[in-house]
Coordinates of C-alpha atoms and ligand atoms in Angstrom, one line a residue:
Chain A
M1158 CA 95.9 39.0 116.8
S1159 CA 96.3 35.4 115.0
E1160 CA 99.8 34.7 113.6
E1161 CA 98.8 35.9 109.9
P1162 CA 97.2 39.3 110.5
L1163 CA 94.5 40.4 108.3
V1164 CA 95.4 43.8 106.8
L1165 CA 94.2 46.4 105.0
G1166 CA 96.5 48.7 103.0
I1167 CA 95.7 52.4 101.7
E1168 CA 97.7 53.8 98.8
T1169 CA 97.3 57.3 97.6
S1170 CA 100.7 58.9 97.2
C1171 CA 100.3 59.5 93.4
D1172 CA 97.4 58.8 90.8
E1173 CA 96.4 55.2 91.6
T1174 CA 94.0 54.6 94.7
G1175 CA 95.3 51.5 95.7
I1176 CA 93.5 49.4 98.3
G1177 CA 94.6 45.7 99.1
I1178 CA 94.1 43.1 101.7
V1179 CA 96.6 40.6 102.9
R1180 CA 96.6 37.6 105.4
G1181 CA 100.5 37.5 106.4
T1182 CA 102.1 37.0 103.1
T1183 CA 98.7 36.1 100.9
L1184 CA 97.2 38.3 98.6
L1185 CA 93.6 38.4 99.1
A1186 CA 92.8 41.6 97.0
N1187 CA 94.2 44.1 95.0
V1188 CA 91.6 46.9 93.8
I1189 CA 92.8 49.7 92.0
A1190 CA 91.2 52.8 90.7
S1191 CA 93.5 55.0 88.6
S1192 CA 93.2 58.6 87.4
M1193 CA 95.3 58.5 84.5
E1194 CA 93.3 58.9 82.1
E1195 CA 92.0 62.2 83.4
H1196 CA 95.7 63.9 83.4
A1197 CA 96.2 62.2 79.8
R1198 CA 95.7 65.7 78.2
F1199 CA 97.9 67.5 80.3
G1200 CA 101.0 65.3 79.7
G1201 CA 101.5 64.4 83.3
V1202 CA 100.0 63.9 86.8
V1203 CA 98.2 66.9 88.1
P1204 CA 98.6 67.0 91.8
E1205 CA 94.9 68.3 92.3
I1206 CA 93.4 66.3 89.9
A1207 CA 94.8 63.1 91.5
A1208 CA 93.7 64.4 95.0
R1209 CA 90.1 64.8 94.0
A1210 CA 89.9 61.5 92.3
H1211 CA 91.4 59.5 95.2
L1212 CA 88.4 61.6 97.6
E1213 CA 86.0 60.0 95.2
A1214 CA 87.4 56.5 94.4
L1215 CA 88.7 55.9 98.1
T1216 CA 85.5 54.3 100.0
P1217 CA 84.3 52.2 97.2
A1218 CA 87.5 51.0 96.5
V1219 CA 87.7 49.7 100.0
T1220 CA 84.3 48.3 99.6
A1221 CA 85.4 46.5 96.7
A1222 CA 88.5 45.0 98.4
L1223 CA 86.4 43.8 101.1
A1224 CA 84.4 42.0 98.5
E1225 CA 87.0 40.8 96.5
A1226 CA 88.8 39.3 99.5
G1227 CA 85.6 37.8 101.0
V1228 CA 86.3 39.2 104.3
T1229 CA 84.4 42.1 106.7
L1230 CA 86.0 45.3 108.1
Q1231 CA 85.4 43.8 111.6
Q1232 CA 87.7 40.8 110.9
L1233 CA 90.5 43.3 110.1
D1234 CA 93.6 43.1 112.7
A1235 CA 95.2 46.4 111.3
I1236 CA 95.1 49.4 108.9
A1237 CA 98.0 50.4 106.8
V1238 CA 98.7 53.6 104.9
T1239 CA 101.3 55.2 102.4
S1240 CA 102.6 58.2 104.7
G1241 CA 105.1 59.4 102.2
P1242 CA 106.9 60.1 99.9
G1243 CA 104.8 61.1 97.0
L1244 CA 102.4 64.2 96.4
A1245 CA 101.3 65.8 99.4
G1246 CA 97.9 66.6 98.6
A1247 CA 97.1 62.8 97.6
L1248 CA 99.0 61.4 100.3
M1249 CA 96.6 63.6 103.0
V1250 CA 93.5 62.0 101.5
G1251 CA 94.7 58.2 102.3
V1252 CA 96.1 59.2 105.6
G1253 CA 92.8 60.9 106.9
A1254 CA 90.9 58.1 105.5
A1255 CA 93.4 55.8 107.3
K1256 CA 93.1 57.1 110.2
A1257 CA 89.8 57.5 110.7
L1258 CA 88.8 54.2 109.8
A1259 CA 91.5 52.8 112.3
V1260 CA 89.3 54.9 115.4
A1261 CA 86.1 53.7 113.8
L1262 CA 87.1 49.9 114.0
D1263 CA 89.6 50.4 117.1
R1264 CA 92.1 48.7 115.2
P1265 CA 96.3 49.5 115.3
I1266 CA 97.4 51.8 112.2
Y1267 CA 100.7 51.4 110.4
A1268 CA 102.2 54.3 108.4
I1269 CA 104.4 52.8 105.6
N1270 CA 107.2 54.0 103.4
H1271 CA 105.8 53.9 99.9
L1272 CA 109.5 52.9 98.3
V1273 CA 109.6 49.9 100.8
G1274 CA 106.3 49.1 100.0
H1275 CA 107.3 48.5 96.5
V1276 CA 110.1 46.1 97.7
G1277 CA 107.4 44.4 100.0
A1278 CA 105.4 43.7 96.8
D1279 CA 107.9 40.7 96.7
V1280 CA 106.5 38.6 99.9
L1281 CA 103.0 38.3 98.5
R1282 CA 101.9 35.1 97.3
T1283 CA 98.5 34.5 95.8
P1284 CA 96.7 31.7 97.6
D1285 CA 97.4 29.2 94.9
A1286 CA 101.0 29.9 94.6
A1287 CA 101.7 29.9 98.1
S1288 CA 104.9 27.6 98.0
E1289 CA 107.3 30.1 95.9
S1290 CA 110.3 30.8 97.6
P1291 CA 110.4 34.2 99.8
L1292 CA 112.9 37.1 98.9
A1293 CA 116.7 36.6 100.6
Y1294 CA 118.3 39.5 102.4
P1295 CA 120.3 41.3 101.8
T1296 CA 119.5 42.3 98.4
I1297 CA 119.7 45.4 95.9
A1298 CA 116.2 46.9 94.6
L1299 CA 115.8 49.0 91.7
L1300 CA 112.3 51.0 91.8
V1301 CA 111.5 52.7 88.6
S1302 CA 108.2 54.5 87.8
G1303 CA 106.9 57.9 87.0
G1304 CA 107.3 59.1 90.4
H1305 CA 110.7 57.7 91.5
T1306 CA 113.5 56.1 90.4
S1307 CA 115.8 54.8 93.5
L1308 CA 118.2 52.0 94.0
L1309 CA 117.7 50.7 97.5
L1310 CA 120.2 48.0 99.8
V1311 CA 117.8 46.2 101.4
R1312 CA 119.0 44.0 104.4
D1313 CA 116.0 43.9 106.3
L1314 CA 112.5 44.4 105.0
V1315 CA 111.3 45.6 108.5
S1316 CA 114.3 47.2 110.0
D1317 CA 117.2 48.1 107.5
V1318 CA 116.9 49.8 104.1
E1319 CA 119.3 51.8 102.8
L1320 CA 119.1 54.3 99.7
L1321 CA 122.1 54.0 97.6
G1322 CA 121.2 56.4 94.9
E1323 CA 118.1 58.2 93.3
T1324 CA 117.4 60.3 90.4
I1325 CA 118.7 63.8 90.7
D1326 CA 116.4 65.5 88.4
D1327 CA 113.4 63.5 86.5
A1328 CA 112.2 59.9 87.4
A1329 CA 112.7 57.4 84.6
G1330 CA 109.0 57.4 83.8
E1331 CA 108.6 60.9 83.5
A1332 CA 111.5 61.1 80.8
F1333 CA 109.7 58.4 79.1
D1334 CA 106.3 61.0 79.1
K1335 CA 108.4 63.7 78.1
V1336 CA 110.1 62.0 74.9
A1337 CA 106.8 60.6 74.2
R1338 CA 105.5 64.2 74.0
L1339 CA 108.5 65.2 71.7
L1340 CA 107.7 62.2 69.2
G1341 CA 103.8 63.2 69.1
L1342 CA 103.2 60.1 71.3
P1343 CA 100.1 60.3 73.8
Y1344 CA 100.4 60.0 77.7
P1345 CA 101.6 57.7 79.5
G1346 CA 104.5 57.6 77.1
G1347 CA 106.0 54.5 78.7
P1348 CA 103.6 51.6 76.7
Q1349 CA 103.9 54.1 73.7
I1350 CA 107.6 54.2 73.5
D1351 CA 107.9 50.3 74.1
R1352 CA 105.5 49.7 70.9
V1353 CA 107.1 52.1 68.8
A1354 CA 110.6 51.4 69.7
A1355 CA 109.7 47.5 68.5
S1356 CA 110.7 48.1 65.0
G1357 CA 113.5 50.5 65.5
D1358 CA 117.3 50.1 66.0
P1359 CA 118.6 50.8 69.6
K1360 CA 121.6 51.5 68.1
A1361 CA 121.0 53.8 65.6
I1362 CA 121.8 57.1 67.5
R1363 CA 124.3 56.9 70.6
F1364 CA 122.3 59.3 73.4
P1365 CA 124.2 60.1 76.2
R1366 CA 124.1 58.0 79.5
G1367 CA 123.4 60.3 82.4
L1368 CA 125.8 60.1 85.2
T1369 CA 128.2 57.7 84.0
L1370 CA 131.4 59.4 83.5
P1371 CA 134.0 58.5 85.8
K1372 CA 134.4 62.0 87.3
D1373 CA 130.3 61.7 87.6
L1374 CA 130.6 58.5 89.2
E1375 CA 132.8 59.5 92.2
K1376 CA 130.0 61.4 93.6
H1377 CA 126.8 59.8 91.8
R1378 CA 127.6 56.4 91.6
Y1379 CA 124.3 55.0 92.1
D1380 CA 122.3 58.4 91.1
F1381 CA 120.6 58.8 88.1
S1382 CA 119.8 61.8 85.9
F1383 CA 117.6 62.2 82.6
S1384 CA 117.2 65.4 81.9
G1385 CA 120.2 65.4 79.7
L1386 CA 119.1 62.5 77.6
K1387 CA 115.9 64.3 77.3
T1388 CA 117.6 67.4 76.1
A1389 CA 119.6 65.3 73.7
V1390 CA 116.7 63.6 72.4
A1391 CA 115.1 67.1 71.9
R1392 CA 118.4 68.6 70.3
Y1393 CA 118.2 65.5 67.5
T1394 CA 114.6 66.1 66.6
E1395 CA 115.0 69.7 66.2
Q1396 CA 118.2 69.4 64.0
R1397 CA 116.2 66.8 61.7
T1398 CA 113.0 68.8 61.4
D1399 CA 115.3 72.1 60.9
A1400 CA 117.2 70.0 57.8
G1401 CA 113.9 69.2 56.7
E1402 CA 114.4 65.6 57.2
P1403 CA 111.7 63.4 58.4
I1404 CA 112.2 62.2 62.1
P1405 CA 113.0 58.4 62.5
I1406 CA 110.4 57.8 65.1
A1407 CA 111.3 54.1 65.8
D1408 CA 114.7 54.6 65.9
V1409 CA 114.5 57.4 68.4
A1410 CA 112.5 55.6 70.5
A1411 CA 114.4 52.6 70.7
S1412 CA 117.7 54.2 71.0
F1413 CA 116.1 56.7 74.1
R1414 CA 114.7 53.5 75.6
E1415 CA 118.1 51.7 75.2
A1416 CA 119.7 54.6 77.0
V1417 CA 117.6 54.7 80.1
V1418 CA 117.3 50.8 80.4
D1419 CA 121.2 50.4 79.9
V1420 CA 122.0 53.0 82.5
L1421 CA 119.3 51.8 84.9
L1422 CA 120.8 48.1 84.7
T1423 CA 124.4 49.2 84.5
K1424 CA 123.9 51.3 88.1
A1425 CA 122.2 48.4 89.6
I1426 CA 124.3 45.7 88.3
A1427 CA 127.3 47.6 89.7
A1428 CA 125.4 47.9 93.2
C1429 CA 124.7 44.2 93.2
L1430 CA 128.9 43.6 92.4
D1431 CA 130.1 46.3 94.7
H1432 CA 128.2 45.3 97.6
G1433 CA 128.6 41.4 97.0
I1434 CA 125.1 41.0 96.7
P1435 CA 123.7 38.3 94.1
R1436 CA 120.0 39.2 94.2
L1437 CA 118.1 42.1 92.3
L1438 CA 114.5 43.1 92.7
L1439 CA 112.7 45.3 90.5
G1440 CA 109.6 47.2 91.3
G1441 CA 107.7 50.4 89.9
G1442 CA 105.5 51.0 87.0
V1443 CA 108.5 50.9 84.4
V1444 CA 109.0 47.1 85.2
A1445 CA 105.9 47.0 82.5
N1446 CA 108.6 47.9 79.9
A1447 CA 109.5 44.8 78.0
R1448 CA 113.2 46.1 77.1
V1449 CA 113.6 46.6 81.0
R1450 CA 112.7 43.1 81.8
E1451 CA 114.5 41.5 78.7
V1452 CA 118.0 43.4 79.8
A1453 CA 117.5 42.9 83.5
A1454 CA 117.3 39.1 82.7
E1455 CA 120.3 39.1 80.3
R1456 CA 122.5 41.1 82.8
C1457 CA 121.5 39.4 85.8
A1458 CA 122.3 35.9 84.4
A1459 CA 125.8 37.0 82.7
A1460 CA 126.6 38.3 86.3
G1461 CA 125.3 35.4 88.4
I1462 CA 122.5 37.5 89.8
E1463 CA 119.3 36.3 90.8
L1464 CA 116.4 38.5 89.4
R1465 CA 113.2 39.1 91.1
I1466 CA 110.2 40.8 89.3
P1467 CA 106.8 40.6 91.1
P1468 CA 103.6 40.4 89.1
L1469 CA 103.0 43.9 87.0
S1470 CA 99.8 44.4 89.1
L1471 CA 102.0 44.4 92.3
C1472 CA 104.8 46.5 90.7
T1473 CA 102.6 49.5 90.0
D1474 CA 101.5 51.5 92.8
N1475 CA 98.9 49.7 95.0
G1476 CA 97.3 48.9 98.5
A1477 CA 98.5 45.5 98.6
M1478 CA 102.0 46.3 99.2
I1479 CA 101.6 48.4 101.7
A1480 CA 99.5 45.7 103.6
A1481 CA 102.4 43.6 103.2
I1482 CA 104.9 45.6 105.2
A1483 CA 102.4 46.4 108.0
S1484 CA 102.0 42.5 108.2
Q1485 CA 105.6 42.0 108.0
L1486 CA 106.1 44.8 110.9
I1487 CA 103.5 43.1 113.0
M1488 CA 104.9 39.6 112.5
A1489 CA 108.0 40.7 113.8
G1490 CA 106.5 42.0 116.7
H1491 CA 106.6 46.0 115.7
A1492 CA 104.4 48.2 117.7
P1493 CA 101.8 50.4 115.6
S1494 CA 102.0 53.8 114.6
T1495 CA 100.8 56.7 116.6
L1496 CA 97.7 58.5 115.4
A1497 CA 99.8 61.9 115.1
F1498 CA 101.9 61.0 112.1
G1499 CA 101.3 63.2 108.8
A1500 CA 102.0 62.8 105.1
D1501 CA 105.6 63.5 104.4
S1502 CA 106.0 63.9 100.8
T1503 CA 109.9 63.5 101.1
L1504 CA 109.8 60.8 103.7
P1505 CA 113.3 59.2 103.4
V1506 CA 113.4 55.4 102.5
T1507 CA 115.5 54.7 105.9
V1508 CA 112.1 55.3 107.7
I1509 CA 110.3 52.1 107.0
Q1510 CA 107.1 53.2 109.5
A1511 CA 106.5 56.5 110.0
Chain B
M545 CA 74.1 61.1 118.2
L546 CA 76.4 62.4 115.4
L547 CA 80.2 62.5 115.3
A548 CA 80.7 65.7 113.1
I549 CA 84.0 66.4 111.2
D550 CA 84.8 69.7 109.2
T551 CA 88.1 70.7 107.8
S552 CA 87.4 73.6 105.8
A553 CA 89.4 76.0 107.6
G554 CA 91.1 74.5 110.4
T555 CA 90.4 70.9 112.0
S556 CA 86.9 70.3 114.0
V557 CA 85.6 67.4 115.7
A558 CA 82.7 67.1 117.9
V559 CA 80.2 64.8 119.1
V560 CA 76.8 65.9 119.3
D561 CA 73.3 64.9 120.4
R562 CA 70.0 66.2 119.6
D563 CA 68.6 66.5 123.1
R564 CA 72.2 67.0 125.1
G565 CA 73.4 69.8 122.3
V566 CA 77.5 69.7 121.9
I567 CA 78.9 67.0 124.3
V568 CA 82.3 67.5 123.2
E569 CA 84.1 69.6 120.6
A570 CA 87.8 69.6 119.9
G571 CA 90.1 71.3 117.3
E572 CA 93.2 72.5 115.7
S573 CA 93.1 75.9 114.1
D574 CA 96.4 75.4 112.3
T575 CA 95.3 75.1 108.5
R576 CA 98.4 72.9 107.6
R577 CA 97.8 70.4 110.0
H578 CA 94.6 68.4 109.3
A579 CA 96.1 65.1 108.1
E580 CA 98.2 65.2 111.3
V581 CA 95.5 65.7 113.9
I582 CA 92.2 64.2 112.5
G583 CA 92.8 60.8 114.1
E584 CA 93.8 62.1 117.6
L585 CA 90.8 64.7 117.6
I586 CA 88.3 61.9 116.7
E587 CA 89.6 59.6 119.2
L588 CA 89.6 62.3 121.8
C589 CA 85.9 63.2 121.1
L590 CA 85.0 59.7 121.5
R591 CA 86.7 59.3 124.5
Q592 CA 85.8 62.5 126.5
S593 CA 82.1 62.1 125.5
G594 CA 81.8 58.6 126.6
V595 CA 80.2 57.8 123.6
T596 CA 80.8 54.5 121.7
V597 CA 80.8 54.0 117.9
S598 CA 77.6 51.6 118.1
D599 CA 76.0 54.7 119.9
L600 CA 76.1 57.2 116.8
S601 CA 73.3 57.6 114.1
A602 CA 75.3 58.9 111.7
V603 CA 78.6 60.8 110.4
A604 CA 78.1 64.7 110.0
A605 CA 80.8 66.0 107.3
G606 CA 81.3 69.6 106.4
M607 CA 81.4 69.7 102.6
G608 CA 83.1 73.2 102.7
P609 CA 83.6 75.6 100.8
G610 CA 87.3 75.3 101.8
P611 CA 91.0 75.0 100.4
F612 CA 91.1 71.8 98.7
T613 CA 93.6 69.9 100.2
G614 CA 92.4 70.6 103.9
L615 CA 89.0 70.3 103.2
R616 CA 89.4 66.6 101.6
V617 CA 91.0 65.2 104.8
G618 CA 88.0 65.7 106.9
I619 CA 85.4 64.5 104.1
A620 CA 87.6 61.6 103.8
A621 CA 87.7 60.7 107.3
A622 CA 84.1 61.0 107.5
N623 CA 83.3 58.6 104.7
T624 CA 85.7 55.8 106.0
F625 CA 84.4 56.4 109.8
A626 CA 81.0 56.2 108.5
L627 CA 82.0 52.9 106.5
G628 CA 84.1 51.4 109.5
A629 CA 80.9 52.2 112.3
G630 CA 78.4 51.0 109.6
K631 CA 76.5 54.3 109.6
P632 CA 75.7 57.1 107.1
V633 CA 77.1 59.8 106.2
V634 CA 74.9 63.4 106.4
R635 CA 76.7 66.3 104.3
V636 CA 76.5 70.0 105.5
V637 CA 77.7 72.9 103.7
S638 CA 80.5 74.6 106.1
H639 CA 79.3 77.8 105.5
D640 CA 75.7 76.9 106.9
A641 CA 77.5 75.9 110.2
I642 CA 78.8 79.2 110.7
A643 CA 75.2 80.8 110.3
F644 CA 73.5 78.4 112.5
G645 CA 76.2 79.0 115.1
H646 CA 75.6 82.9 115.0
Y647 CA 71.9 82.4 115.0
A648 CA 72.1 79.8 117.8
A649 CA 74.2 82.6 119.6
G650 CA 71.5 85.3 119.4
G651 CA 72.3 86.7 115.9
E652 CA 69.4 88.1 114.0
G653 CA 68.7 89.2 110.6
P654 CA 70.8 89.3 107.1
L655 CA 74.1 87.5 107.3
L656 CA 77.4 87.5 105.0
V657 CA 80.0 85.2 105.9
V658 CA 83.4 85.4 104.3
T659 CA 86.2 82.9 104.9
D660 CA 89.8 82.5 103.1
A661 CA 89.8 80.8 99.8
R662 CA 93.8 81.4 99.6
R663 CA 95.3 82.9 96.4
R664 CA 93.9 86.4 97.2
E665 CA 90.4 84.9 97.0
V666 CA 87.4 84.4 99.5
Y667 CA 84.2 82.6 99.7
W668 CA 81.2 83.8 100.9
S669 CA 77.7 82.8 101.5
T670 CA 74.6 84.8 102.7
W671 CA 71.4 84.1 104.5
Q672 CA 68.2 86.3 105.0
G673 CA 67.8 84.7 108.6
A674 CA 66.9 81.7 110.6
D675 CA 63.4 79.9 110.7
E676 CA 61.8 78.7 113.6
F677 CA 63.8 75.7 113.9
G678 CA 66.9 77.9 113.9
L679 CA 67.9 76.5 110.7
P680 CA 69.6 79.3 108.5
Q681 CA 67.9 80.5 105.3
R682 CA 70.9 80.8 102.9
S683 CA 69.9 83.1 99.9
Q684 CA 73.2 83.4 98.2
G685 CA 76.2 81.5 97.8
P686 CA 78.4 79.7 98.6
A687 CA 80.7 81.6 95.9
L688 CA 84.5 82.6 95.2
A689 CA 85.1 86.3 94.9
K690 CA 88.5 88.6 95.0
P691 CA 87.8 90.6 98.3
D692 CA 87.8 93.8 96.7
D693 CA 85.1 92.3 94.5
L694 CA 82.5 91.5 97.2
P695 CA 80.1 94.6 97.2
A696 CA 79.6 94.1 93.6
A697 CA 79.4 90.1 93.8
V698 CA 76.7 90.3 96.6
T699 CA 73.4 91.1 95.8
D700 CA 72.3 94.3 98.4
Y701 CA 75.6 93.8 99.9
A702 CA 75.2 96.8 102.3
N703 CA 72.2 95.0 103.9
Y704 CA 74.1 92.0 105.3
R705 CA 76.1 92.0 108.6
R706 CA 79.5 90.8 107.6
L707 CA 81.1 88.0 109.7
D708 CA 84.7 87.3 108.6
A709 CA 85.2 83.9 109.9
T710 CA 88.6 81.6 110.4
E711 CA 87.0 78.8 111.9
V712 CA 84.2 76.2 111.6
S713 CA 83.0 74.8 114.3
A714 CA 82.2 70.9 114.1
G715 CA 79.7 71.5 117.2
S716 CA 77.7 73.8 115.0
L717 CA 77.7 71.6 112.1
G718 CA 76.7 68.5 113.7
M719 CA 73.9 70.2 115.5
L720 CA 72.7 71.7 112.1
A721 CA 72.7 68.3 111.1
E722 CA 70.4 67.2 113.9
G723 CA 68.1 69.7 112.7
L724 CA 68.3 69.2 109.3
F725 CA 67.5 65.8 109.9
Q726 CA 64.4 66.4 112.3
Q727 CA 62.7 68.9 110.1
G728 CA 63.0 66.5 107.2
R729 CA 65.4 69.0 105.2
E730 CA 67.8 68.4 102.5
F731 CA 71.6 67.9 103.2
A732 CA 74.3 68.9 100.6
G733 CA 75.2 66.6 97.8
S734 CA 78.3 64.3 97.8
Q735 CA 80.5 66.6 96.1
A736 CA 83.4 68.6 98.1
L737 CA 82.6 72.3 97.5
Y738 CA 86.0 73.3 96.0
L739 CA 84.3 76.3 93.8
R740 CA 87.6 76.4 92.0
S741 CA 88.8 73.8 88.8
P742 CA 92.0 72.2 89.3
D743 CA 94.9 74.6 88.6
V744 CA 96.3 73.6 85.3
T745 CA 96.9 74.2 81.7
V746 CA 97.1 72.3 78.8
P747 CA 100.9 72.2 77.8
N748 CA 101.8 73.8 74.7
A749 CA 104.4 72.3 72.1
P750 CA 107.6 71.2 74.1
K751 CA 110.0 74.5 73.8
R752 CA 113.1 74.4 71.3
V753 CA 116.2 73.3 73.0
S754 CA 118.7 74.4 70.6
Ligands
LIG2048 ZN1 105.8 54.1 93.4

């Protein structure tokens, strides 16, 4: 194997079929087939619909990625696949496909943790931006999407990742979807809330910040909870409706978004300061939210923390980030996974490679 | 020569040859371990048969009917193995493989195959018999029914010999694929045979919280 391995990554943990190809830390292809539109009328990801869509999309996406990268299957040095966490039935499609491809090509396979993959997205460079400075360690990583809300302490990308906290109920992205529904906005909720909130006052309504009271902080210093916030929004809209008053949608959206962003960044910055780590990495689809990026930039600047946000196409779920971790593992001399691993919907973040 | 994969019940993988028959078949009957075992079973079949990837002429995939989660693992694996090997995929109805095995073992006459569809339902198909080449002639199904409704759902239910199957042999599936190819018959379509829509409902308006 050359020093810079050519790796194809397969990601099917949620509703995006992602196939990425990387050489070392260079991104060569990032093909994503999303089934998001099929879930829209259900107001959230339907696991069985997602899994069926993965089966249909996978082989064409592999072919498209090879064309985009300008490489052949025979040139690949290794296959990487998300083995968890995620939706079990969706993960299994990718795991089965990846194993068969690895055996057919007689190449090693790397079973990769999805959450660590989000952190790994940061090491990728496009061929024309190869000189950018690499991520320094340790770093705090805040990963927020429709499927997860996690705060990680990453001491080393391929050997030492610790979970500091995560959501104890809804993921932040899910809260956006549910509140969008309350306000009569379509799925997915994130971009809709973002759009409506632009003309609203984020201080109009003081919605609760979950798990930020002193007694909660003792046990849940870095954990998140968004179900109370969602209920508070519901109660507010009900009271207005009952009183025969119009719902100030822009103000509700802006105030809700502010509550989510505030608690996300307050906890992330606290993790940086508590651990003396002046670096924060954002990942996951919620990074698309303009206010998340804005508040992260402000607060990191104020606290002297270096903020890193990979390009959005690498923040949402994708196969390139999975290939990136495998590539890092290979370059660090780690052995491949055996063929016996399964799909693990609750794979802990400490298991970087299954 | 074909690599055959079926995960419509347990996981079954085989390497077959038109002249030599089933060279190697290996399986795992546990219906919850498809993703775990699929890679090792393919590797084992290739190693034990001494057949290389380039020796194969195609990959045969069992398209169901079968419970969704497991069924997809085998189809996905067949698709990407074929892509990696640079060979075509040929698709076969998994129930036809059961019937093929039945007739190849000397069974005769009308046959009803019933397999578990979970959620207190079954998949079923019928055949009048096998033709002169041993290829089963399906007359009804595959379809889905509640077990108690079978006598009403299957036309001439009493005329069939009923076979409740818990496994699908990839060896039978592969040999059936060889026969279909040899006789220029049609293979199954590219869609997995779920026979059931995804189990979802459009949500109602959000419930009140106060
Ligand atoms: Zn994700």
